[in-house]
Short mmCIF file of C-alpha atoms and ligand atoms in Angstrom, two decimals:
data_model
loop_
_atom_site.label_atom_id
_atom_site.label_comp_id
_atom_site.label_asym_id
_atom_site.label_seq_id
_atom_site.Cartn_x
_atom_site.Cartn_y
_atom_site.Cartn_z
CA MET Z 1 7.41 -23.38 9.00
CA ASP Z 2 4.93 -22.72 11.75
CA SER Z 3 1.47 -23.89 11.02
CA LEU Z 4 -0.27 -26.81 9.40
CA GLU Z 5 -1.26 -24.45 6.61
CA ASP Z 6 2.37 -23.50 5.97
CA ILE Z 7 3.37 -27.13 5.77
CA TRP Z 8 0.48 -27.85 3.42
CA GLN Z 9 1.40 -24.93 1.18
CA GLN Z 10 4.94 -26.25 0.89
CA ILE Z 11 3.59 -29.66 -0.05
CA LEU Z 12 1.27 -28.17 -2.65
CA ALA Z 13 4.10 -26.14 -4.13
CA VAL Z 14 6.06 -29.33 -4.74
CA VAL Z 15 3.06 -31.19 -6.12
CA ALA Z 16 2.27 -28.30 -8.45
CA LYS Z 17 5.71 -28.49 -10.00
CA ASP Z 18 5.09 -32.10 -10.89
CA ILE Z 19 1.82 -31.85 -12.78
CA THR Z 20 -0.03 -29.58 -15.17
CA PRO Z 21 -2.05 -26.68 -13.76
CA THR Z 22 -5.23 -28.37 -14.95
CA ALA Z 23 -4.43 -31.61 -13.17
CA TYR Z 24 -3.39 -29.67 -10.10
CA ASN Z 25 -6.69 -27.82 -10.06
CA THR Z 26 -8.69 -30.95 -10.59
CA TRP Z 27 -7.13 -32.86 -7.73
CA PHE Z 28 -6.03 -30.20 -5.29
CA SER Z 29 -8.22 -27.12 -5.61
CA ASP Z 30 -10.59 -28.47 -2.98
CA CYS Z 31 -8.16 -30.54 -0.98
CA THR Z 32 -7.32 -29.15 2.43
CA ALA Z 33 -5.07 -30.01 5.33
CA VAL Z 34 -6.97 -31.01 8.47
CA ASP Z 35 -4.50 -32.06 11.08
CA ILE Z 36 -0.97 -33.13 11.73
CA THR Z 37 -0.29 -35.39 14.69
CA ASP Z 38 1.91 -38.27 15.73
CA ARG Z 39 3.70 -38.34 12.40
CA LYS Z 40 0.46 -38.48 10.52
CA LEU Z 41 -0.91 -35.88 8.15
CA VAL Z 42 -4.67 -35.81 7.73
CA ILE Z 43 -6.09 -34.16 4.64
CA HIS Z 44 -9.57 -33.86 3.21
CA THR Z 45 -10.99 -33.99 -0.27
CA THR Z 46 -14.54 -33.87 -1.55
CA SER Z 47 -15.09 -37.33 -2.99
CA ASP Z 48 -14.07 -40.92 -2.68
CA PHE Z 49 -12.95 -40.83 -6.28
CA LYS Z 50 -10.55 -37.96 -5.67
CA ARG Z 51 -9.27 -39.73 -2.60
CA GLY Z 52 -8.40 -42.73 -4.74
CA ILE Z 53 -6.44 -40.60 -7.18
CA ILE Z 54 -4.64 -38.60 -4.54
CA SER Z 55 -3.76 -41.69 -2.63
CA GLY Z 56 -2.61 -43.59 -5.71
CA ARG Z 57 -0.76 -40.87 -7.55
CA PHE Z 58 0.37 -38.36 -4.99
CA SER Z 59 0.81 -39.94 -1.59
CA GLU Z 60 4.47 -40.71 -2.24
CA ILE Z 61 5.26 -37.11 -3.23
CA ILE Z 62 3.39 -35.78 -0.22
CA ARG Z 63 5.15 -38.11 2.18
CA GLY Z 64 8.44 -37.25 0.49
CA VAL Z 65 7.97 -33.55 1.19
CA LEU Z 66 7.12 -34.31 4.81
CA TYR Z 67 10.24 -36.40 5.06
CA ASP Z 68 12.28 -33.52 3.67
CA LEU Z 69 10.74 -31.14 6.16
CA PHE Z 70 10.97 -33.22 9.31
CA SER Z 71 13.48 -35.92 8.46
CA CYS Z 72 11.03 -38.64 9.45
CA GLU Z 73 8.37 -40.85 7.88
CA PHE Z 74 4.77 -39.67 7.99
CA ASP Z 75 1.55 -41.54 7.31
CA LEU Z 76 -1.06 -39.90 5.15
CA ASP Z 77 -4.76 -40.15 6.00
CA ILE Z 78 -7.19 -38.90 3.40
CA LEU Z 79 -10.72 -38.11 4.51
CA ALA Z 80 -13.45 -37.74 1.91
CA GLY Z 81 -16.78 -35.90 2.03
CA ASP Z 82 -18.57 -36.09 5.36
CA GLU Z 83 -15.80 -37.96 7.07
CA LEU Z 84 -14.36 -34.60 8.01
CA LEU Z 85 -17.25 -33.94 10.38
CA GLU Z 86 -16.81 -37.32 12.00
CA TYR Z 87 -13.12 -36.74 12.32
CA GLU Z 88 -13.61 -33.40 13.99
CA LYS Z 89 -16.13 -34.86 16.38
CA SER Z 90 -13.98 -37.79 17.32
CA ALA Z 91 -10.88 -35.67 17.66
CA ASN Z 92 -13.13 -33.56 19.87
CA LYS Z 93 -11.91 -30.49 18.18
CA LYS Z 94 -13.96 -27.44 18.66
CA PRO Z 95 -12.85 -25.58 15.59
CA SER Z 96 -11.72 -22.24 16.96
CA PRO Z 97 -13.28 -19.30 15.15
CA TYR Z 98 -9.76 -18.04 14.49
CA PRO Z 99 -7.54 -21.09 14.09
CA GLU Z 100 -4.67 -18.89 12.91
CA MET Z 101 -4.31 -17.38 16.34
CA GLU Z 102 -3.40 -20.62 18.00
CA GLY Z 103 -0.02 -20.45 19.64
CA TYR Z 104 0.62 -16.78 18.96
CA THR Z 105 0.33 -14.86 22.19
CA PHE Z 106 2.17 -12.08 23.94
CA ASP Z 107 3.23 -14.61 26.57
CA ASN Z 108 5.40 -16.53 24.17
CA PHE Z 109 6.84 -13.54 22.34
CA VAL Z 110 10.40 -12.77 23.41
CA VAL Z 111 11.03 -9.06 23.71
CA GLY Z 112 14.38 -7.48 22.97
CA PRO Z 113 15.73 -4.18 21.67
CA SER Z 114 14.94 -5.23 18.08
CA ASN Z 115 11.20 -5.53 18.63
CA LYS Z 116 10.58 -3.65 21.86
CA PHE Z 117 8.80 -0.74 20.25
CA ALA Z 118 6.56 -2.87 18.03
CA HIS Z 119 5.76 -5.06 21.02
CA ALA Z 120 4.86 -2.11 23.26
CA ALA Z 121 2.68 -0.58 20.55
CA SER Z 122 0.94 -3.94 20.05
CA ILE Z 123 0.24 -4.28 23.78
CA ALA Z 124 -1.16 -0.75 23.88
CA VAL Z 125 -3.47 -1.46 20.95
CA ALA Z 126 -4.56 -4.80 22.39
CA ASN Z 127 -5.44 -3.08 25.67
CA SER Z 128 -7.42 -0.24 24.14
CA PRO Z 129 -8.53 -1.17 20.64
CA GLY Z 130 -9.53 1.80 18.52
CA LYS Z 131 -8.43 4.25 21.17
CA VAL Z 132 -4.69 4.76 20.90
CA TYR Z 133 -2.82 4.01 17.72
CA ASN Z 134 -4.98 3.58 14.68
CA PRO Z 135 -3.95 2.09 12.39
CA LEU Z 136 -0.98 0.29 13.83
CA PHE Z 137 1.39 -0.66 11.05
CA ILE Z 138 4.15 -3.19 11.79
CA TYR Z 139 6.85 -3.69 9.19
CA GLY Z 140 10.11 -5.54 8.74
CA ASN Z 141 11.73 -8.46 6.95
CA SER Z 142 10.34 -11.94 6.83
CA GLY Z 143 10.52 -14.11 9.93
CA LEU Z 144 10.87 -11.38 12.53
CA GLY Z 145 7.56 -11.74 14.36
CA LYS Z 146 5.13 -9.43 12.55
CA THR Z 147 2.42 -12.04 12.13
CA HIS Z 148 3.04 -13.23 15.67
CA LEU Z 149 2.38 -9.74 17.07
CA LEU Z 150 -0.62 -9.21 14.81
CA LEU Z 151 -2.25 -12.44 15.94
CA ALA Z 152 -1.32 -11.85 19.58
CA ILE Z 153 -3.23 -8.57 19.39
CA GLY Z 154 -6.19 -10.49 17.96
CA GLU Z 155 -5.96 -13.18 20.62
CA LYS Z 156 -5.92 -10.70 23.48
CA ILE Z 157 -8.74 -8.58 22.10
CA LEU Z 158 -10.84 -11.66 21.45
CA ARG Z 159 -10.29 -12.82 25.03
CA ASP Z 160 -11.31 -9.43 26.43
CA HIS Z 161 -14.19 -8.88 24.00
CA PRO Z 162 -15.58 -12.24 22.91
CA ASP Z 163 -18.36 -10.47 21.03
CA PHE Z 164 -16.03 -8.47 18.78
CA ARG Z 165 -16.20 -9.06 15.06
CA ILE Z 166 -12.65 -9.77 14.05
CA ALA Z 167 -11.24 -10.40 10.59
CA TYR Z 168 -7.80 -11.72 9.82
CA LEU Z 169 -6.77 -11.32 6.20
CA LYS Z 170 -3.43 -12.10 4.73
CA GLY Z 171 -1.82 -11.10 1.50
CA ASP Z 172 -4.22 -11.75 -1.29
CA ASP Z 173 -7.19 -12.96 0.80
CA PHE Z 174 -8.90 -9.62 0.49
CA THR Z 175 -8.39 -9.45 -3.27
CA ASN Z 176 -9.60 -12.99 -3.78
CA GLU Z 177 -12.70 -12.46 -1.73
CA LEU Z 178 -13.39 -9.17 -3.47
CA VAL Z 179 -13.10 -10.75 -6.90
CA HIS Z 180 -15.29 -13.62 -5.82
CA SER Z 181 -17.94 -11.22 -4.52
CA ILE Z 182 -17.94 -9.38 -7.83
CA GLN Z 183 -18.30 -12.62 -9.77
CA THR Z 184 -21.16 -13.82 -7.64
CA GLY Z 185 -22.88 -10.45 -7.39
CA THR Z 186 -22.40 -10.25 -3.62
CA SER Z 187 -20.26 -7.11 -3.42
CA GLU Z 188 -22.76 -5.54 -1.10
CA GLU Z 189 -22.46 -8.34 1.46
CA PHE Z 190 -18.71 -8.25 1.10
CA ARG Z 191 -18.61 -4.53 1.87
CA ASN Z 192 -20.91 -4.80 4.83
CA LYS Z 193 -18.98 -7.68 6.23
CA TYR Z 194 -15.66 -5.89 6.37
CA ARG Z 195 -16.81 -2.38 6.96
CA ASN Z 196 -18.53 -3.50 10.15
CA MET Z 197 -15.57 -5.17 11.74
CA ASP Z 198 -14.47 -4.20 15.25
CA LEU Z 199 -10.97 -5.32 14.52
CA LEU Z 200 -9.37 -5.75 11.12
CA LEU Z 201 -6.03 -7.55 10.99
CA MET Z 202 -4.37 -7.32 7.58
CA ASP Z 203 -1.19 -9.30 7.21
CA ASP Z 204 1.39 -8.72 4.47
CA ILE Z 205 -0.32 -5.84 2.71
CA GLN Z 206 2.63 -5.42 0.35
CA PHE Z 207 0.73 -7.90 -1.81
CA ILE Z 208 -2.14 -5.51 -2.41
CA ALA Z 209 0.07 -2.67 -3.61
CA GLY Z 210 -0.55 -2.14 -7.30
CA LYS Z 211 -3.91 -3.91 -7.33
CA ARG Z 212 -6.14 -0.98 -8.04
CA SER Z 213 -9.59 -2.26 -7.16
CA THR Z 214 -8.31 -3.98 -4.04
CA GLN Z 215 -6.69 -0.80 -2.83
CA GLU Z 216 -9.81 1.17 -3.58
CA GLU Z 217 -11.90 -1.26 -1.55
CA THR Z 218 -9.30 -1.41 1.20
CA PHE Z 219 -9.32 2.35 1.43
CA HIS Z 220 -13.11 2.50 1.87
CA THR Z 221 -13.12 -0.39 4.31
CA PHE Z 222 -10.36 1.32 6.19
CA ASN Z 223 -12.28 4.59 6.40
CA SER Z 224 -15.48 2.98 7.65
CA ILE Z 225 -13.67 1.06 10.35
CA TYR Z 226 -11.56 4.02 11.33
CA GLU Z 227 -14.47 6.42 11.49
CA ALA Z 228 -16.45 4.00 13.61
CA GLY Z 229 -13.56 4.11 16.09
CA HIS Z 230 -12.64 0.50 15.48
CA GLN Z 231 -9.12 -0.84 15.26
CA ILE Z 232 -6.99 -1.68 12.23
CA VAL Z 233 -3.62 -3.40 12.40
CA MET Z 234 -1.54 -4.01 9.32
CA THR Z 235 1.81 -5.60 8.58
CA ALA Z 236 4.10 -5.43 5.57
CA ASP Z 237 7.64 -6.38 4.71
CA ARG Z 238 8.63 -2.74 4.21
CA PRO Z 239 7.55 0.79 5.15
CA PRO Z 240 4.78 2.45 3.13
CA MET Z 241 7.20 4.83 1.44
CA ASP Z 242 8.97 1.85 -0.12
CA MET Z 243 5.78 0.45 -1.59
CA ALA Z 244 5.86 2.24 -4.89
CA GLN Z 245 2.51 1.00 -6.05
CA LEU Z 246 0.66 1.76 -2.84
CA ASP Z 247 -2.33 4.02 -3.32
CA ASP Z 248 -1.47 7.50 -2.01
CA ARG Z 249 -4.62 7.81 0.04
CA LEU Z 250 -3.91 4.50 1.73
CA ARG Z 251 -0.31 5.53 2.32
CA THR Z 252 -1.42 8.78 3.92
CA ARG Z 253 -3.80 6.90 6.18
CA ILE Z 254 -1.12 4.48 7.27
CA GLU Z 255 1.35 7.25 7.91
CA GLY Z 256 -1.26 8.99 10.03
CA GLY Z 257 -1.27 6.08 12.47
CA LEU Z 258 1.66 4.52 14.26
CA MET Z 259 4.40 2.74 12.35
CA ALA Z 260 6.64 0.32 14.19
CA ASP Z 261 9.41 -1.78 12.74
CA VAL Z 262 10.86 -5.12 13.77
CA GLN Z 263 14.58 -5.68 13.26
CA PRO Z 264 16.65 -8.86 13.38
CA PRO Z 265 17.19 -9.81 17.03
CA ASP Z 266 20.53 -9.28 18.73
CA ILE Z 267 22.41 -12.24 20.16
CA GLU Z 268 20.85 -12.05 23.64
CA THR Z 269 17.37 -12.03 22.18
CA ARG Z 270 18.23 -14.88 19.82
CA THR Z 271 19.50 -16.87 22.76
CA ALA Z 272 16.33 -16.16 24.74
CA ILE Z 273 14.21 -17.22 21.75
CA ILE Z 274 16.11 -20.50 21.39
CA LEU Z 275 15.69 -21.26 25.10
CA ASN Z 276 12.04 -20.31 24.96
CA LYS Z 277 11.23 -22.41 21.87
CA SER Z 278 13.16 -25.44 23.08
CA ALA Z 279 11.50 -25.29 26.50
CA ALA Z 280 8.12 -25.20 24.81
CA LEU Z 281 9.05 -28.39 22.97
CA GLY Z 282 10.36 -30.05 26.11
CA LEU Z 283 13.89 -30.08 24.80
CA SER Z 284 16.85 -29.23 26.91
CA LEU Z 285 19.80 -28.10 24.81
CA PRO Z 286 23.45 -28.06 25.87
CA THR Z 287 24.79 -24.53 26.28
CA GLU Z 288 27.25 -24.87 23.43
CA VAL Z 289 24.42 -25.87 21.11
CA VAL Z 290 22.33 -22.87 22.10
CA GLU Z 291 25.32 -20.63 21.50
CA TYR Z 292 26.07 -22.22 18.16
CA ILE Z 293 22.55 -21.63 16.89
CA ALA Z 294 22.45 -18.08 18.22
CA GLU Z 295 25.74 -17.28 16.53
CA ASN Z 296 24.88 -18.87 13.20
CA ILE Z 297 21.29 -17.94 12.53
CA THR Z 298 21.16 -14.23 12.80
CA SER Z 299 18.53 -12.76 10.59
CA ASN Z 300 15.39 -14.84 10.84
CA VAL Z 301 13.49 -16.14 13.86
CA ARG Z 302 11.52 -18.56 11.70
CA GLN Z 303 14.78 -20.30 10.87
CA ILE Z 304 15.81 -20.41 14.52
CA GLU Z 305 12.49 -22.05 15.28
CA GLY Z 306 12.95 -24.47 12.39
CA VAL Z 307 16.31 -25.60 13.74
CA VAL Z 308 14.92 -26.19 17.22
CA LYS Z 309 12.00 -28.19 15.80
CA ARG Z 310 14.31 -30.33 13.74
CA LEU Z 311 16.53 -31.05 16.70
CA THR Z 312 13.45 -32.21 18.58
CA ALA Z 313 12.63 -34.52 15.72
CA TYR Z 314 16.16 -35.96 15.55
CA LYS Z 315 16.07 -36.60 19.23
CA GLU Z 316 12.64 -38.22 19.28
CA ILE Z 317 12.93 -40.29 16.19
CA MET Z 318 16.51 -41.26 15.99
CA ASN Z 319 17.37 -40.96 19.60
CA ASP Z 320 20.30 -38.85 18.56
CA SER Z 321 22.07 -37.00 21.24
CA ILE Z 322 22.19 -33.36 20.37
CA ASN Z 323 25.63 -31.99 19.71
CA ILE Z 324 27.28 -29.52 17.39
CA SER Z 325 27.23 -31.91 14.47
CA SER Z 326 23.48 -32.55 14.68
CA VAL Z 327 22.97 -28.80 14.92
CA LYS Z 328 25.02 -28.24 11.80
CA ARG Z 329 22.85 -30.75 9.99
CA ALA Z 330 19.67 -29.11 11.25
CA ILE Z 331 20.88 -25.69 10.15
CA LYS Z 332 21.72 -27.01 6.72
CA ASP Z 333 18.26 -28.55 6.40
CA VAL Z 334 16.51 -25.39 7.46
CA ILE Z 335 18.46 -23.24 5.12
CA ARG Z 336 17.96 -25.67 2.27
CA VAL Z 337 14.21 -26.03 2.69
CA GLY Z 338 14.19 -22.28 3.26
CA SER Z 339 10.80 -20.80 3.97
CA TYR Z 340 12.13 -17.52 2.59
CA ILE Z 341 10.11 -16.23 -0.33
CA PRO Z 342 11.77 -13.22 -1.90
CA THR Z 343 9.71 -10.27 -3.07
CA PRO Z 344 9.53 -9.50 -6.80
CA GLU Z 345 11.45 -6.28 -6.06
CA VAL Z 346 14.36 -8.23 -4.59
CA ILE Z 347 14.43 -10.54 -7.59
CA ILE Z 348 14.44 -7.64 -10.02
CA GLU Z 349 17.05 -5.75 -8.00
CA GLU Z 350 19.41 -8.69 -7.76
CA THR Z 351 19.01 -9.62 -11.40
CA ALA Z 352 19.59 -6.03 -12.48
CA ARG Z 353 22.63 -5.79 -10.24
CA TYR Z 354 24.10 -8.92 -11.78
CA TYR Z 355 23.73 -7.53 -15.28
CA SER Z 356 24.85 -4.03 -14.21
CA LEU Z 357 21.47 -2.57 -15.02
CA GLN Z 358 18.92 -0.58 -13.05
CA PRO Z 359 15.71 -2.26 -11.81
CA GLN Z 360 13.82 0.24 -13.93
CA ASP Z 361 15.52 -1.10 -17.07
CA LEU Z 362 14.06 -4.54 -16.38
CA LYS Z 363 10.62 -3.24 -15.56
CA GLY Z 364 10.52 -0.96 -18.61
CA GLN Z 365 10.35 -1.64 -22.30
CA ARG Z 366 14.00 -1.40 -23.37
CA ARG Z 367 14.82 -4.05 -25.90
CA SER Z 368 18.63 -4.26 -26.00
CA LYS Z 369 19.82 -7.84 -25.91
CA ASN Z 370 21.34 -7.66 -22.45
CA THR Z 371 18.26 -6.01 -20.95
CA ALA Z 372 15.89 -8.46 -22.58
CA MET Z 373 17.92 -11.39 -21.26
CA ALA Z 374 18.03 -9.96 -17.73
CA ARG Z 375 14.30 -9.34 -17.81
CA GLN Z 376 13.59 -12.91 -18.89
CA VAL Z 377 15.87 -14.32 -16.23
CA SER Z 378 14.09 -12.26 -13.57
CA MET Z 379 10.73 -13.65 -14.74
CA TYR Z 380 12.08 -17.16 -14.61
CA LEU Z 381 13.33 -16.58 -11.06
CA MET Z 382 10.03 -15.07 -9.98
CA ARG Z 383 8.23 -18.14 -11.22
CA ASN Z 384 10.59 -20.43 -9.37
CA LEU Z 385 11.21 -18.58 -6.15
CA THR Z 386 7.77 -17.16 -5.37
CA ASN Z 387 4.16 -18.29 -5.51
CA LEU Z 388 3.22 -15.53 -7.91
CA SER Z 389 0.99 -16.38 -10.84
CA LEU Z 390 2.00 -15.58 -14.42
CA VAL Z 391 -0.44 -12.68 -14.35
CA ASP Z 392 1.10 -11.30 -11.15
CA ILE Z 393 4.56 -11.66 -12.63
CA GLY Z 394 3.46 -9.79 -15.77
CA GLY Z 395 2.18 -7.04 -13.51
CA GLN Z 396 5.71 -6.34 -12.30
CA TYR Z 397 6.76 -5.21 -15.76
CA GLU Z 398 5.44 -2.63 -18.16
CA GLY Z 399 3.34 -4.05 -20.96
CA ARG Z 400 3.78 -7.76 -20.20
CA ASN Z 401 0.93 -10.18 -19.97
CA HIS Z 402 0.89 -13.77 -18.82
CA SER Z 403 1.63 -15.18 -22.24
CA THR Z 404 4.74 -13.05 -22.82
CA VAL Z 405 5.84 -14.05 -19.33
CA LEU Z 406 5.28 -17.70 -20.08
CA SER Z 407 7.27 -17.62 -23.30
CA SER Z 408 10.16 -15.83 -21.54
CA ILE Z 409 10.19 -18.45 -18.81
CA ARG Z 410 10.15 -21.29 -21.34
CA LYS Z 411 13.02 -19.70 -23.21
CA ILE Z 412 15.18 -19.50 -20.10
CA GLU Z 413 14.25 -23.07 -19.15
CA ASP Z 414 15.52 -24.24 -22.53
CA MET Z 415 18.72 -22.21 -22.27
CA ILE Z 416 19.45 -23.58 -18.81
CA LYS Z 417 19.30 -27.06 -20.24
CA THR Z 418 21.67 -26.35 -23.10
CA ASP Z 419 23.96 -23.53 -22.00
CA PRO Z 420 26.08 -24.03 -18.87
CA GLU Z 421 26.84 -20.33 -18.70
CA VAL Z 422 23.17 -19.44 -18.42
CA SER Z 423 22.57 -22.10 -15.81
CA ALA Z 424 25.52 -20.77 -13.76
CA THR Z 425 24.19 -17.23 -14.04
CA VAL Z 426 20.77 -18.26 -12.81
CA ARG Z 427 22.32 -20.18 -9.93
CA ASP Z 428 24.42 -17.18 -8.90
CA ILE Z 429 21.55 -14.77 -8.96
CA SER Z 430 19.36 -17.18 -6.96
CA ALA Z 431 22.09 -17.42 -4.34
CA ASN Z 432 22.33 -13.63 -4.13
CA ILE Z 433 18.59 -13.42 -3.70
CA ASN Z 434 18.51 -16.09 -1.03
CA SER Z 435 21.30 -14.44 0.88
CA ARG Z 436 18.98 -11.52 1.41
CA SER Z 437 16.50 -13.63 3.42
P1 LIG P 501 6.85 -12.53 10.01
O1 LIG P 501 5.37 -12.41 9.98
O2 LIG P 501 7.56 -11.28 10.43
O3 LIG P 501 7.42 -13.09 8.75
P2 LIG P 501 6.33 -14.47 12.06
O4 LIG P 501 5.55 -13.64 13.01
O5 LIG P 501 5.57 -15.45 11.26
O6 LIG P 501 7.25 -13.58 11.13
O7 LIG P 501 7.46 -15.21 12.89
C1 LIG P 501 8.11 -16.39 12.42
C2 LIG P 501 8.22 -17.39 13.53
O8 LIG P 501 9.12 -16.90 14.50
C3 LIG P 501 6.89 -17.60 14.25
O9 LIG P 501 6.74 -18.96 14.55
C4 LIG P 501 7.00 -16.77 15.49
O10 LIG P 501 6.29 -17.35 16.55
C5 LIG P 501 8.48 -16.78 15.76
N1 LIG P 501 8.95 -15.53 16.36
C6 LIG P 501 9.31 -14.39 15.72
N2 LIG P 501 9.72 -13.46 16.60
C7 LIG P 501 9.60 -14.01 17.82
C8 LIG P 501 9.85 -13.55 19.15
N3 LIG P 501 10.33 -12.33 19.39
N4 LIG P 501 9.61 -14.39 20.17
C9 LIG P 501 9.14 -15.63 19.94
N5 LIG P 501 8.88 -16.14 18.73
C10 LIG P 501 9.10 -15.34 17.67
MG1 LIG P 502 4.08 -12.88 8.46
#
């Protein structure tokens, strides 16, 4: 968990499980996170009335999630309407034009054999945008520094060229904005906005694969930027050839640039990252603790960071001395809260494997009892382990819409309640999926 927005998204995910989608939309669609400081979360909603409801009905849940995340009590401040402006003035916050970039620089990126190539390519692009590798495509599993490198490129280019038009888009941002522009009849403005960028940073493009109109628009945007000699940087959790639903023209474009992967760090790099992150938090860790973390968290830098942050919290709040047992607790917490969100492909693969089927069987239309059950379980898991909507889930399968998805999920929910074998199956498959984080 790195940013305020990540924390807020985790809170919203918990709140959403508790209430109906309609209620969730009513109270939270325009509620945003503003700040997190001194064990206080500041959020903003549009009216006094909504503030009253959020404060009365949801503050306990929100504070509960924060407690789970940081193992300490947080206050919740809810601003309404114009109070946000006042708050920003008094906090003397100049809202940065690119708040996402905060804290992600080349300076605080630890380089090792696992990311050396991606790092060097990123530096080259940041030094000569549009001139060397275009597009630059960085790929690899979750938590290995792709977004960090992407934003570090943005930060450096913005520093060198304050006048550059820079866009940072992640996952579905582009799709959502595109759809919105179509609804409001502003497609023209939308096109001009993106096609005239000097630097386009697209994070997690695996989410656009399969969305036809988004890919179409991305392709044209891509061409305009590319032909103008401006820079594009993209990230994804896998190489283009593994994105089955990626538009061929887009794939060809990506493959024509430079592709660089990030791998899990080796033990020396993990150790350097732990030392680096703890120093940044003003925490000095005993050698055996550093070694223990480096040996036990091997595949995800986000988790390493999570453990170090938790240790800082234990120390500050509970005055705990940091030893192997507090580290074990921190590791357990991090792995339990788990910021890992599996891809639909992983869920389908693991479910198919469990039932001795092929992923294609689950995605296709076969109706044998075993296949149908496996398919329904995979839908249930997608709903519970990812943020995908029912429509997105339906899109993973042939001929399924959101209502067939919903009835499958309900069916599995009922079976879990009444049939211990089904609930054990679902637990096992979830564990397999999570072990791939
Ligand atoms: P990804 O986008 O690949 O899922 P992120 O870039 O968000 O991963 O990285 C997750 C967290 O780990 C971030 O807070 C990032 O700063 C940190 N991180 C990842 N790799 C490194 C590294 N080599 N050096 C320092 N911090 C890193
Ligand atoms: Mg990322």
